[in-house]
GROMACS .gro file of C-alpha atoms in nm:
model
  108
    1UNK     CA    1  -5.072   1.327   1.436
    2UNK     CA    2  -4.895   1.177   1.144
    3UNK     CA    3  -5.002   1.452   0.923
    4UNK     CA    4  -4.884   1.673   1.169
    5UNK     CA    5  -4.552   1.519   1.176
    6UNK     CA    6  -4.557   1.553   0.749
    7UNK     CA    7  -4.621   1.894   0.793
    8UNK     CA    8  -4.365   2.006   1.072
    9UNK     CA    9  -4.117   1.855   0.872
   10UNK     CA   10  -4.220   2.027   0.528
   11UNK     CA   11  -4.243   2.372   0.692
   12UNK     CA   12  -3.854   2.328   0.816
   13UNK     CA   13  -3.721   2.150   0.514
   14UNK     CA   14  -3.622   2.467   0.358
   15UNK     CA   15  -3.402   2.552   0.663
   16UNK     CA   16  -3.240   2.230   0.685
   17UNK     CA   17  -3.058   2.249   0.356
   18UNK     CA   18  -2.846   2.534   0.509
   19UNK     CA   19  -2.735   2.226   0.759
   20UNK     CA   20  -2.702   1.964   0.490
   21UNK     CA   21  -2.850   1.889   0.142
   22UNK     CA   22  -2.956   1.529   0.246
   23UNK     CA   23  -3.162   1.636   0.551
   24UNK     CA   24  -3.348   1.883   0.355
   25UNK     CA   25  -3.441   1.618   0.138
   26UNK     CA   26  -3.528   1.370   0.388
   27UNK     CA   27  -3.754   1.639   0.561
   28UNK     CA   28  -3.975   1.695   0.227
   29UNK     CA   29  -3.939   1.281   0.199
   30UNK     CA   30  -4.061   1.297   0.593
   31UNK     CA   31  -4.394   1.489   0.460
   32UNK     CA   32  -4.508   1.274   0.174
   33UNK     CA   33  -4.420   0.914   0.390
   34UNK     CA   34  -4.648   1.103   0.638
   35UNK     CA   35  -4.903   1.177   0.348
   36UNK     CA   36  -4.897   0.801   0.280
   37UNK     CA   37  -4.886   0.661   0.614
   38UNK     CA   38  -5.217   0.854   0.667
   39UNK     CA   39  -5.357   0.738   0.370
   40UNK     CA   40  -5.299   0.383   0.471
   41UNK     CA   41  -5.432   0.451   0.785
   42UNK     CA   42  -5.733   0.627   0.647
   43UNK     CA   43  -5.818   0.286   0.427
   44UNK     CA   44  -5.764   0.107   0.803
   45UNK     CA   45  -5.504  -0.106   0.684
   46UNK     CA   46  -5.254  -0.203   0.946
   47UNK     CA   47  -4.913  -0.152   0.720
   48UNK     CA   48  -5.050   0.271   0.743
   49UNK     CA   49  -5.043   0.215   1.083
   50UNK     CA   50  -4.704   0.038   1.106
   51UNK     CA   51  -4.543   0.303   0.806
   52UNK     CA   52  -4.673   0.560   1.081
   53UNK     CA   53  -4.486   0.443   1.369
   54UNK     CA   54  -4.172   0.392   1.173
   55UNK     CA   55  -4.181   0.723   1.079
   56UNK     CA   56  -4.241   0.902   1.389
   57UNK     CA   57  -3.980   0.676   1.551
   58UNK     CA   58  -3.739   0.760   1.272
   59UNK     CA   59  -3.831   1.120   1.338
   60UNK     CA   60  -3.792   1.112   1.705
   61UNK     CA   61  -3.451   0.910   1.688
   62UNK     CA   62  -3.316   1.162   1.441
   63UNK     CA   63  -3.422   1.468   1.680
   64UNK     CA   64  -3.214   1.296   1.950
   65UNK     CA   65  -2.914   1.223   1.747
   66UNK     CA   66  -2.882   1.545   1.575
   67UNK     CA   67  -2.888   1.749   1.985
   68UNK     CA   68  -2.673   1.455   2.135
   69UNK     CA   69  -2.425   1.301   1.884
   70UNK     CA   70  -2.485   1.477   1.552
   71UNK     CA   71  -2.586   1.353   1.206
   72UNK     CA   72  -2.285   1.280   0.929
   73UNK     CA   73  -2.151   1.600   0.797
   74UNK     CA   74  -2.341   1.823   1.072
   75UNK     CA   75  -2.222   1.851   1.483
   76UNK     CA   76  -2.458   1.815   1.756
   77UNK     CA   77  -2.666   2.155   1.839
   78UNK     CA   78  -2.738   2.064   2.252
   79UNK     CA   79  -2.859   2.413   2.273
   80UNK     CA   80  -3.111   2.349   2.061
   81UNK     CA   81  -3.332   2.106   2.207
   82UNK     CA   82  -3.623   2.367   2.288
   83UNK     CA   83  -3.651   2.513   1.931
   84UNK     CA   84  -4.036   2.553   1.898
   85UNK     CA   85  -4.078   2.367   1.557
   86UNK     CA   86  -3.864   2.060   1.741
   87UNK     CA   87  -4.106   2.069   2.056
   88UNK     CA   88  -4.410   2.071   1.848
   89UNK     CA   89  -4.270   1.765   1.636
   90UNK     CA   90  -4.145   1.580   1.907
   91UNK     CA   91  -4.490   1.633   2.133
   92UNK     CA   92  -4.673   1.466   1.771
   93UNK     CA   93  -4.407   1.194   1.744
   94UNK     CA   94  -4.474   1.095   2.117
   95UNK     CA   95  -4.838   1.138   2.071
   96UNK     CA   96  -4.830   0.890   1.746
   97UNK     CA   97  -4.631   0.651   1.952
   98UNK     CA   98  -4.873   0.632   2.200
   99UNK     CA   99  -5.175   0.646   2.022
  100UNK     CA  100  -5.030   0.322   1.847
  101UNK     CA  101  -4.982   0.171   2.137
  102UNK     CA  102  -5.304   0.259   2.292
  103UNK     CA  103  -5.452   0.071   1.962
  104UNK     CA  104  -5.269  -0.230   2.002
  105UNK     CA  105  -5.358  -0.287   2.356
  106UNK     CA  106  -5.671  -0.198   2.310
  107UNK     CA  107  -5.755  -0.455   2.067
  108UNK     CA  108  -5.654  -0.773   2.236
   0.00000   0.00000   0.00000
């Protein structure tokens, strides 16, 4: 899922300097903390894991803000909550979220 997240986020990147240069960078930054949060994960240590979950949370928090609020220097797009790319991150972010959870409660 996190890899999935990386990857969403890469593929739009290019897009999302048209809205602002520092969320086009923080997309491509998205996909290589993704990249290393696997990794981490991959080696089963628990700060992959934790890396992980801060991203996705990140990720989700920012998809909110920018449809509800807005981010500095760009307004709020409410009609775009359904944009495919935004779904299928959103549906991986929630997935991550729970699959962390799932792990933690599993394990006590």
């Amino acid at each position: 899922m996190i890899l999935i997240i990386g990857l969403i986020h890469v593929i739009d990147a290019k897009d999302s300097f048209s809205d602002a240069l520092y969320k086009g960078w923080l997309f491509y930054a998205n996909g290589v903390a993704a990249v290393i949060a696997a990794y981490g994960m991959y080696l089963k240590k628990v700060w992959g894991w934790n890396f992980g979950l801060m991203i996705a949370i990140g990720s989700l928090g920012g998809y909110i803000a920018s449809r509800t609020v807005g981010l500095p220097f760009i307004p709020a797009e409410p009609e775009n909550w359904f944009e495919p790319l935004g779904v299928a991150a959103m549906t991986a972010e929630a997935l991550f979220v729970f699959i962390f959870w799932w792990n933690k409660v599993n394990k006590q």
